[in-house]
Structure formats: structure tokens, C-alpha cells
Amino acid sequence: AVSDERPVSTQSTWASMELVDGYTTVGFRAIILYAYGHDPEVSPINVVEVSHAAHLLGITSLENECLRFAASVLLKDDAYIMPYLETATSFQNADILKICFSSLQEKGGVPAFMSSAGFCSLSADMVNMILRLDQLPVYETTVWETCLKWADEQAKLNGGDKLSYLKKVYHNVRFPLMTPMFFTSKVVPTGVITQKETLSLFQFLTFPAGESDTEPFSKNPRILWDETEVLRSTSSKPFGGEMFHLENYIDGISFSVDHEIDLLGIGVLLGEGSTKMSIKLFEGQGDDRTQVAKMRQTVKLADKAVAAHKIALPQKLRLKKDTIYEIELDSVGSCSLKMSGGVQDLEVTRNGITINFNFSKYKSGASETNVKKGNIPSLYVRMMSK
């Protein structure tokens, strides 16, 4: 039941409350204060709990403020990284986790954190919660090396043998993501995996297309790069001037990448009002190209866009390493801004992983866009561990 009376903020009142999973009294107290128009009293200590409660209740404005505040706290004080990471992991809160991993990356990288004394002092339960995260942005070889070091440190701190500690966490290592060579040379010799588990993993690793059962070991790839906008201009002011969008005037650009990544969307520049677009994506160039995706969309904006507008692909497209692709945009609408300062070669690093993008001239016809200027200013990509 909901009372019309304003809640009384006493320690005994909140301590006696029973809440459903995912909420804490600390987070819920802030929500009540916010709902009644009071200061929710968000602090570095409670921000993760308040953010998660706001997320569960769909209070986007409060959640966004909390996320920005949490990021600023981690920028100034390393002491909060472990508490935030532990709480966000227990909540499975992807947004807070992303902020934590971004902060770790700026402070030496996630792999460095996973080999740190702080990580090695974590309980087996907490290590397992972290290892279960799809958002953990490291390769599985790093995960395994982390587990070995953690088990070694736990044995030194608490006594006992290394293998007994390794057995507490190894089921959350994603062995199906490893190469057969690494699994054979680095994992099997430790003796932690049973004979039955070894046989099932060998069966999968030597014939992945067979989709054999690997339980309890997950096959899900980890997200090494979460969705990232790759802007192909390095100018401090990449958008300006005017670009017209007339019927039968094509904008095209070719590109390639040096890793296998997922293309999730394409950034376009749009004017005020309605713009009708047809976007085609091809593998290859000229007569040798093959269409791999097509989108038709009408977008209506109240004002001229000052940045790229994302047009999402109907489904992700796995881009092959060192393969040329062409994007072809046919848009009809009012005048938009124009991209300038485009570069041919672009190096982008996230989570310690560098991807090189190469942009080149569209060779399948006339184009209003080229490498240095025009439309199609960005790609939206994601990188998985496999």
C-alpha cells in the first residue's frame, strides 16, 4: 500500500524495510526524497546504489546524473574503483561497469588491474561474479593468467595449495574462446580440468562448427570494445559549411579495418525537416563488389543536426580483416552540415586494443563525398573477443 504521508527519514524506518531484489534501502531512500522534490543526497558512497535504483524504476534523469557523478568521482579518486566495481558487479549494472572499466583503462588498463594486489585479494565469489561478465574487456588468455595469479596469491595469503583455489573459479573461464594450442599448452597441464571436461572442450575447439556442448563453460564472446563511434575526421571542428541532398546524388566512401569487428551503424549528416535515405553496403569495389546490407529510412529533425546521426543496421555485420567495403548513401532532404578534415588512416585504441581504419575513394561511380570532406562521417562498431 502507498501512504499519502511523507516518509520519515529515520535510521530505524529504513533498516526495517524489506525490498525486492535489486533495490537497497540506501538507493530507495534517495528515490523517495527525489520523488517528493527533495535533494536525493547522492554522494560518492551511495551513488552506485542510487543509480541502480533509478535505472530499475526508469527515472532516466536521476540515473544519468548519477552516472556522470560516478565518472567524475573515479576521475579524482582511485579509492572508489573497487567498491563501485563490486557493487555494480553484484547488480549486473552494465552502465556502472562500463564507467569502471573505462576508468581502469585510463589508469593503466584492465589487464593491469586484474594482476594487481587489489584484485588478487578479492574473494572467490567476487572473482566469479567478475569473470561471468560479458562486459569484461579482455581476451580469455588474460582471464586464465589472472586466475593463475589470483590462486597463487590466495594460497600464499591463506595457506593451502594453488590448485584448490583455482578450482573455485575455473568454471567461469571461457575456455571455448581459446585456441587449441593455448588450451593444450597452458590449461591442461595445470590439472584443474577433469578428463570429461577436457574431452568436451577438445571436441569443440577442434571443430567449433559442430556446436558441441561445452557446459559449464560459456561460449559467449566478451565485449572488448562496446559500441564505439569512429569519426573519420581529426579536426577540432569537423562539421561546418553546407551540403545539399538532392535526388540521384550519391555519397560514397570505401574503408577497411585490420581486425574482425562488428559494424552496427553508419553516421550521416542531416538537415532540418524530413530526409529520405537509402544506404547500401558492399563488400569489394566496382564490378567485383557484393551487396551485404541495405537500409531505407526517413528521419525527421526539428533542427539541422550538429553531429552525425546514427542509422542502425538491421543486424550487425561482421567485417572481415583487411577487406575493402563500400558505403553508398542516396539521401533527399534539406541542406545539412558538411564534414571536413577527414583522414585516410585512423588509429583508434580502446581497452588497450588498437584498431586501424583505412578510408579511400569510392570507386563505383560519382560521389559528392570523398576522404577529406562530405557526408558519412562515422562508423559505429563493436569488437568481440571471438
Short mmCIF file of C-alpha atoms in Angstrom, two decimals:
data_model
loop_
_atom_site.label_atom_id
_atom_site.label_comp_id
_atom_site.label_asym_id
_atom_site.label_seq_id
_atom_site.Cartn_x
_atom_site.Cartn_y
_atom_site.Cartn_z
CA ALA A 1 0.00 0.00 0.00
CA VAL A 2 1.08 3.56 -0.66
CA SER A 3 0.66 6.08 2.10
CA ASP A 4 -0.20 9.73 1.47
CA GLU A 5 2.06 10.70 4.34
CA ARG A 6 5.55 11.94 3.60
CA PRO A 7 8.08 9.28 4.73
CA VAL A 8 10.04 9.93 7.87
CA SER A 9 13.79 9.61 7.31
CA THR A 10 14.87 7.75 10.43
CA GLN A 11 17.50 5.05 10.63
CA SER A 12 15.08 2.56 12.21
CA THR A 13 12.48 3.09 9.47
CA TRP A 14 14.91 2.33 6.63
CA ALA A 15 16.64 -0.52 8.44
CA SER A 16 13.31 -2.31 8.91
CA MET A 17 12.28 -2.08 5.25
CA GLU A 18 12.25 -5.22 3.11
CA LEU A 19 12.84 -4.63 -0.60
CA VAL A 20 12.75 -6.86 -3.64
CA ASP A 21 15.99 -7.99 -5.30
CA GLY A 22 17.99 -5.22 -6.95
CA TYR A 23 16.96 -2.45 -4.56
CA THR A 24 18.75 -1.36 -1.40
CA THR A 25 17.36 0.81 1.37
CA VAL A 26 20.08 3.36 0.61
CA GLY A 27 19.06 3.61 -3.04
CA PHE A 28 15.34 3.54 -2.32
CA ARG A 29 15.66 6.30 0.29
CA ALA A 30 17.20 8.59 -2.34
CA ILE A 31 14.37 7.77 -4.76
CA ILE A 32 11.74 8.70 -2.17
CA LEU A 33 13.47 12.01 -1.46
CA TYR A 34 13.71 12.72 -5.19
CA ALA A 35 10.06 11.83 -5.76
CA TYR A 36 8.99 14.33 -3.09
CA GLY A 37 11.10 17.08 -4.65
CA HIS A 38 13.92 16.93 -2.12
CA ASP A 39 17.66 16.61 -2.64
CA PRO A 40 18.27 12.84 -3.09
CA GLU A 41 21.55 13.31 -1.18
CA VAL A 42 23.72 11.42 -3.67
CA SER A 43 27.30 11.02 -2.51
CA PRO A 44 30.40 9.14 -3.67
CA ILE A 45 29.47 6.42 -1.19
CA ASN A 46 25.87 5.78 -2.32
CA VAL A 47 25.92 6.84 -5.99
CA VAL A 48 26.01 3.30 -7.43
CA GLU A 49 23.04 2.15 -5.35
CA VAL A 50 21.04 5.28 -6.22
CA SER A 51 21.89 4.97 -9.91
CA HIS A 52 20.80 1.34 -9.96
CA ALA A 53 17.52 2.08 -8.17
CA ALA A 54 16.83 4.89 -10.65
CA HIS A 55 17.61 2.51 -13.52
CA LEU A 56 15.20 -0.14 -12.24
CA LEU A 57 12.44 2.44 -11.82
CA GLY A 58 13.06 4.14 -15.18
CA ILE A 59 13.98 7.53 -13.67
CA THR A 60 16.36 8.41 -16.51
CA SER A 61 17.19 11.97 -15.45
CA LEU A 62 18.37 10.90 -12.00
CA GLU A 63 20.19 7.86 -13.37
CA ASN A 64 22.10 9.96 -15.91
CA GLU A 65 23.11 12.47 -13.25
CA CYS A 66 24.37 9.62 -11.08
CA LEU A 67 26.37 8.11 -13.94
CA ARG A 68 28.04 11.44 -14.67
CA PHE A 69 28.78 11.93 -10.97
CA ALA A 70 30.22 8.40 -10.62
CA ALA A 71 32.53 9.00 -13.59
CA SER A 72 33.75 12.29 -12.08
CA VAL A 73 34.39 10.62 -8.71
CA LEU A 74 36.53 7.89 -10.30
CA LEU A 75 38.43 10.51 -12.26
CA LYS A 76 39.51 12.15 -8.99
CA ASP A 77 39.81 9.25 -6.53
CA ASP A 78 41.04 5.70 -7.19
CA ALA A 79 39.80 4.57 -3.78
CA TYR A 80 36.25 4.14 -5.09
CA ILE A 81 37.04 1.87 -8.05
CA MET A 82 36.87 -1.41 -6.11
CA PRO A 83 33.67 -0.59 -4.16
CA TYR A 84 31.97 0.62 -7.36
CA LEU A 85 33.10 -2.42 -9.31
CA GLU A 86 31.97 -4.85 -6.61
CA THR A 87 28.55 -3.22 -6.20
CA ALA A 88 27.96 -2.86 -9.94
CA THR A 89 29.00 -6.48 -10.48
CA SER A 90 26.55 -7.71 -7.85
CA PHE A 91 23.81 -5.62 -9.51
CA GLN A 92 24.90 -6.62 -13.04
CA ASN A 93 24.66 -2.91 -13.87
CA ALA A 94 26.23 -2.55 -17.33
CA ASP A 95 26.42 1.27 -17.27
CA ILE A 96 28.35 1.48 -14.00
CA LEU A 97 30.57 -1.40 -15.08
CA LYS A 98 31.37 0.45 -18.30
CA ILE A 99 32.37 3.53 -16.30
CA CYS A 100 34.55 1.40 -14.01
CA PHE A 101 36.33 -0.35 -16.87
CA SER A 102 36.82 2.98 -18.70
CA SER A 103 38.38 4.43 -15.57
CA LEU A 104 40.65 1.40 -15.18
CA GLN A 105 41.73 1.75 -18.79
CA GLU A 106 42.81 5.34 -18.18
CA LYS A 107 44.77 4.21 -15.12
CA GLY A 108 46.90 1.53 -16.75
CA GLY A 109 44.39 -0.86 -18.29
CA VAL A 110 42.04 -3.62 -17.23
CA PRO A 111 44.71 -6.37 -17.57
CA ALA A 112 46.97 -4.43 -15.20
CA PHE A 113 44.12 -4.15 -12.70
CA MET A 114 43.45 -7.89 -12.93
CA SER A 115 47.05 -8.63 -11.97
CA SER A 116 47.06 -6.09 -9.14
CA ALA A 117 47.23 -6.82 -5.43
CA GLY A 118 43.71 -5.41 -5.06
CA PHE A 119 42.22 -7.93 -7.49
CA CYS A 120 44.24 -10.82 -6.05
CA SER A 121 42.80 -10.06 -2.60
CA LEU A 122 39.19 -10.46 -3.78
CA SER A 123 37.09 -13.36 -2.56
CA ALA A 124 36.37 -16.29 -4.87
CA ASP A 125 32.70 -15.22 -5.01
CA MET A 126 33.63 -11.75 -6.22
CA VAL A 127 36.16 -13.07 -8.75
CA ASN A 128 33.48 -15.41 -10.12
CA MET A 129 31.00 -12.54 -10.45
CA ILE A 130 33.55 -10.51 -12.43
CA LEU A 131 34.52 -13.46 -14.64
CA ARG A 132 30.85 -14.04 -15.51
CA LEU A 133 30.58 -10.55 -17.01
CA ASP A 134 30.24 -10.32 -20.79
CA GLN A 135 31.47 -6.73 -20.37
CA LEU A 136 34.88 -7.80 -19.02
CA PRO A 137 37.01 -6.33 -21.86
CA VAL A 138 39.92 -8.78 -22.03
CA TYR A 139 40.87 -11.85 -24.03
CA GLU A 140 40.40 -15.23 -22.38
CA THR A 141 44.15 -15.82 -22.25
CA THR A 142 44.34 -12.82 -19.90
CA VAL A 143 41.44 -14.19 -17.85
CA TRP A 144 43.26 -17.51 -17.39
CA GLU A 145 46.57 -15.87 -16.47
CA THR A 146 44.65 -13.73 -13.97
CA CYS A 147 43.09 -16.81 -12.38
CA LEU A 148 46.50 -18.47 -12.03
CA LYS A 149 47.96 -15.41 -10.30
CA TRP A 150 44.88 -14.98 -8.08
CA ALA A 151 45.07 -18.65 -6.97
CA ASP A 152 48.78 -18.34 -6.29
CA GLU A 153 48.30 -15.21 -4.16
CA GLN A 154 45.36 -16.74 -2.28
CA ALA A 155 47.47 -19.80 -1.42
CA LYS A 156 50.22 -17.53 -0.08
CA LEU A 157 47.80 -15.39 1.93
CA ASN A 158 45.54 -18.08 3.36
CA GLY A 159 47.51 -21.29 3.12
CA GLY A 160 46.64 -24.37 1.13
CA ASP A 161 47.61 -25.35 -2.39
CA LYS A 162 47.16 -23.29 -5.56
CA LEU A 163 45.04 -25.93 -7.30
CA SER A 164 42.35 -25.90 -4.62
CA TYR A 165 41.85 -22.14 -5.11
CA LEU A 166 41.92 -22.46 -8.89
CA LYS A 167 39.08 -24.98 -8.68
CA LYS A 168 36.92 -22.30 -7.04
CA VAL A 169 36.96 -20.05 -10.13
CA TYR A 170 37.90 -22.03 -13.24
CA HIS A 171 34.31 -22.83 -14.27
CA ASN A 172 33.82 -19.16 -15.18
CA VAL A 173 36.77 -19.09 -17.57
CA ARG A 174 35.52 -19.28 -21.16
CA PHE A 175 37.83 -21.99 -22.46
CA PRO A 176 35.84 -22.32 -25.74
CA LEU A 177 37.18 -18.87 -26.70
CA MET A 178 40.82 -20.02 -26.55
CA THR A 179 42.91 -21.52 -29.32
CA PRO A 180 43.54 -25.29 -29.16
CA MET A 181 47.28 -24.58 -28.78
CA PHE A 182 46.86 -22.29 -25.77
CA PHE A 183 44.37 -24.66 -24.13
CA THR A 184 46.69 -27.64 -24.63
CA SER A 185 49.91 -25.95 -23.51
CA LYS A 186 48.69 -23.59 -20.75
CA VAL A 187 45.47 -25.00 -19.29
CA VAL A 188 45.54 -28.81 -19.45
CA PRO A 189 48.92 -29.17 -17.65
CA THR A 190 47.55 -27.44 -14.52
CA GLY A 191 45.35 -30.46 -13.81
CA VAL A 192 42.35 -28.34 -12.81
CA ILE A 193 40.09 -29.59 -15.60
CA THR A 194 38.53 -33.03 -15.34
CA GLN A 195 39.02 -35.64 -18.05
CA LYS A 196 35.38 -35.32 -19.14
CA GLU A 197 35.65 -31.52 -19.38
CA THR A 198 38.91 -31.80 -21.32
CA LEU A 199 37.38 -34.14 -23.89
CA SER A 200 34.29 -31.98 -24.45
CA LEU A 201 36.41 -28.84 -24.81
CA PHE A 202 38.81 -30.53 -27.24
CA GLN A 203 35.84 -31.63 -29.30
CA PHE A 204 34.57 -28.05 -29.54
CA LEU A 205 37.97 -26.39 -30.06
CA THR A 206 38.93 -28.71 -32.91
CA PHE A 207 35.52 -28.45 -34.61
CA PRO A 208 33.69 -25.26 -33.47
CA ALA A 209 31.17 -25.53 -36.32
CA GLY A 210 29.83 -28.68 -34.70
CA GLU A 211 28.47 -26.58 -31.79
CA SER A 212 29.15 -29.39 -29.32
CA ASP A 213 28.15 -28.89 -25.69
CA THR A 214 30.78 -27.17 -23.50
CA GLU A 215 28.79 -26.78 -20.29
CA PRO A 216 29.55 -25.41 -17.75
CA PHE A 217 31.97 -23.27 -19.78
CA SER A 218 30.37 -20.35 -21.62
CA LYS A 219 30.94 -19.86 -25.36
CA ASN A 220 29.72 -16.25 -25.30
CA PRO A 221 32.38 -13.81 -26.55
CA ARG A 222 33.36 -10.95 -24.28
CA ILE A 223 32.82 -7.35 -25.36
CA LEU A 224 36.31 -5.94 -25.95
CA TRP A 225 35.00 -2.71 -27.46
CA ASP A 226 31.49 -1.69 -26.52
CA GLU A 227 29.65 0.24 -29.24
CA THR A 228 32.01 3.00 -30.37
CA GLU A 229 31.55 5.83 -32.84
CA VAL A 230 34.63 6.09 -35.06
CA LEU A 231 34.74 9.60 -36.52
CA ARG A 232 36.89 9.73 -39.66
CA SER A 233 37.85 13.37 -39.11
CA THR A 234 40.57 14.54 -36.74
CA SER A 235 39.57 18.21 -36.97
CA SER A 236 38.65 20.02 -33.75
CA LYS A 237 35.63 21.37 -35.67
CA PRO A 238 34.70 18.53 -38.04
CA PHE A 239 31.30 19.88 -39.12
CA GLY A 240 30.54 23.14 -40.91
CA GLY A 241 29.54 24.70 -44.21
CA GLU A 242 26.66 23.34 -46.26
CA MET A 243 25.93 20.09 -48.06
CA PHE A 244 22.96 19.56 -50.34
CA HIS A 245 20.98 16.32 -50.52
CA LEU A 246 19.44 16.05 -53.98
CA GLU A 247 17.85 13.11 -55.74
CA ASN A 248 20.27 10.78 -57.55
CA TYR A 249 23.33 12.46 -55.99
CA ILE A 250 25.35 9.68 -54.33
CA ASP A 251 27.68 9.94 -51.34
CA GLY A 252 30.14 7.08 -51.16
CA ILE A 253 33.23 6.06 -49.21
CA SER A 254 35.39 2.93 -49.11
CA PHE A 255 37.03 1.59 -45.97
CA SER A 256 38.82 -1.39 -44.42
CA VAL A 257 39.91 -2.43 -40.91
CA ASP A 258 42.78 -4.57 -39.65
CA HIS A 259 40.67 -6.59 -37.16
CA GLU A 260 37.44 -8.52 -37.38
CA ILE A 261 34.80 -6.23 -35.85
CA ASP A 262 31.04 -5.77 -35.94
CA LEU A 263 29.55 -2.86 -37.86
CA LEU A 264 26.42 -1.71 -36.02
CA GLY A 265 25.52 1.50 -37.79
CA ILE A 266 26.58 4.36 -40.06
CA GLY A 267 26.72 8.04 -39.14
CA VAL A 268 25.15 10.54 -41.57
CA LEU A 269 24.68 14.31 -41.57
CA LEU A 270 21.07 15.51 -41.88
CA GLY A 271 19.28 18.78 -42.36
CA GLU A 272 16.15 20.25 -40.81
CA GLY A 273 12.87 18.51 -41.59
CA SER A 274 12.50 15.15 -43.35
CA THR A 275 15.33 13.34 -45.09
CA LYS A 276 14.73 10.15 -47.06
CA MET A 277 17.70 7.82 -47.24
CA SER A 278 18.75 4.64 -48.95
CA ILE A 279 22.01 3.15 -47.68
CA LYS A 280 23.74 0.20 -49.30
CA LEU A 281 26.82 -1.58 -48.04
CA PHE A 282 29.04 -3.64 -50.33
CA GLU A 283 31.94 -5.99 -49.83
CA GLY A 284 34.52 -5.21 -52.52
CA GLN A 285 34.63 -2.42 -55.12
CA GLY A 286 33.44 -1.81 -58.67
CA ASP A 287 32.35 -4.85 -60.68
CA ASP A 288 33.68 -7.21 -58.01
CA ARG A 289 31.54 -5.95 -55.16
CA THR A 290 28.68 -7.82 -53.46
CA GLN A 291 25.85 -6.14 -51.57
CA VAL A 292 25.83 -7.25 -47.93
CA ALA A 293 23.33 -4.83 -46.36
CA LYS A 294 20.63 -2.34 -47.32
CA MET A 295 18.59 0.17 -45.31
CA ARG A 296 15.80 2.59 -46.19
CA GLN A 297 14.84 5.18 -43.63
CA THR A 298 13.15 8.57 -43.30
CA VAL A 299 14.34 10.78 -40.46
CA LYS A 300 12.64 13.98 -39.36
CA LEU A 301 14.58 16.52 -37.29
CA ALA A 302 13.40 19.78 -35.75
CA ASP A 303 16.77 21.41 -36.45
CA LYS A 304 19.83 20.79 -38.59
CA ALA A 305 21.96 18.09 -36.94
CA VAL A 306 25.22 19.39 -35.45
CA ALA A 307 26.75 15.89 -35.29
CA ALA A 308 26.40 12.56 -37.04
CA HIS A 309 23.02 10.83 -36.79
CA LYS A 310 23.27 7.06 -36.35
CA ILE A 311 21.46 4.85 -38.85
CA ALA A 312 21.46 1.39 -37.31
CA LEU A 313 21.94 -1.70 -39.44
CA PRO A 314 19.04 -4.18 -39.35
CA GLN A 315 21.53 -6.64 -37.83
CA LYS A 316 25.21 -6.46 -37.03
CA LEU A 317 27.63 -7.14 -39.87
CA ARG A 318 30.90 -8.89 -39.08
CA LEU A 319 33.59 -7.04 -41.05
CA LYS A 320 36.44 -9.19 -42.34
CA LYS A 321 40.02 -8.23 -41.62
CA ASP A 322 41.79 -6.26 -44.39
CA THR A 323 38.77 -6.41 -46.71
CA ILE A 324 37.52 -3.34 -48.59
CA TYR A 325 33.88 -2.29 -48.10
CA GLU A 326 31.90 0.48 -49.79
CA ILE A 327 29.11 2.56 -48.30
CA GLU A 328 26.67 4.14 -50.74
CA LEU A 329 24.25 6.81 -49.46
CA ASP A 330 21.40 8.28 -51.51
CA SER A 331 19.65 10.98 -49.45
CA VAL A 332 17.00 13.54 -50.35
CA GLY A 333 16.29 16.37 -47.94
CA SER A 334 17.23 19.85 -46.86
CA CYS A 335 20.77 21.18 -46.57
CA SER A 336 22.96 19.74 -43.80
CA LEU A 337 26.38 20.49 -42.39
CA LYS A 338 29.42 19.03 -44.17
CA MET A 339 32.28 17.03 -42.67
CA SER A 340 35.82 18.34 -43.18
CA GLY A 341 39.26 17.29 -42.01
CA GLY A 342 38.81 13.65 -42.99
CA VAL A 343 41.87 11.39 -42.86
CA GLN A 344 42.85 8.32 -44.84
CA ASP A 345 44.38 6.36 -41.95
CA LEU A 346 42.94 6.39 -38.46
CA GLU A 347 44.23 4.55 -35.39
CA VAL A 348 41.76 4.08 -32.53
CA THR A 349 42.61 2.49 -29.16
CA ARG A 350 40.13 1.29 -26.54
CA ASN A 351 40.70 -1.07 -23.63
CA GLY A 352 44.31 -1.46 -24.71
CA ILE A 353 43.31 -2.78 -28.17
CA THR A 354 44.24 -0.72 -31.23
CA ILE A 355 42.30 -0.95 -34.49
CA ASN A 356 43.47 0.72 -37.71
CA PHE A 357 40.86 2.07 -40.12
CA ASN A 358 41.68 2.98 -43.72
CA PHE A 359 39.34 5.22 -45.73
CA SER A 360 39.66 5.57 -49.50
CA LYS A 361 37.90 6.90 -52.59
CA TYR A 362 34.55 5.39 -53.60
CA LYS A 363 35.27 3.67 -56.93
CA SER A 364 31.84 2.50 -58.08
CA GLY A 365 30.61 5.80 -59.53
CA ALA A 366 30.47 9.56 -58.98
CA SER A 367 30.35 10.71 -55.35
CA GLU A 368 29.70 14.01 -53.61
CA THR A 369 31.76 12.69 -50.68
CA ASN A 370 35.48 11.94 -50.57
CA VAL A 371 38.04 11.06 -47.90
CA LYS A 372 38.61 14.67 -46.83
CA LYS A 373 35.08 16.05 -46.84
CA GLY A 374 31.39 15.35 -47.38
CA ASN A 375 28.96 13.01 -45.66
CA ILE A 376 29.18 9.59 -43.93
CA PRO A 377 31.43 10.99 -41.19
CA SER A 378 31.42 7.99 -38.87
CA LEU A 379 31.03 4.25 -38.32
CA TYR A 380 29.51 2.61 -35.25
CA VAL A 381 31.45 -0.52 -34.40
CA ARG A 382 31.91 -3.11 -31.68
CA MET A 383 34.66 -5.66 -31.11
CA MET A 384 34.06 -9.07 -29.54
CA SER A 385 36.67 -11.48 -28.20
CA LYS A 386 35.74 -14.00 -30.86
#
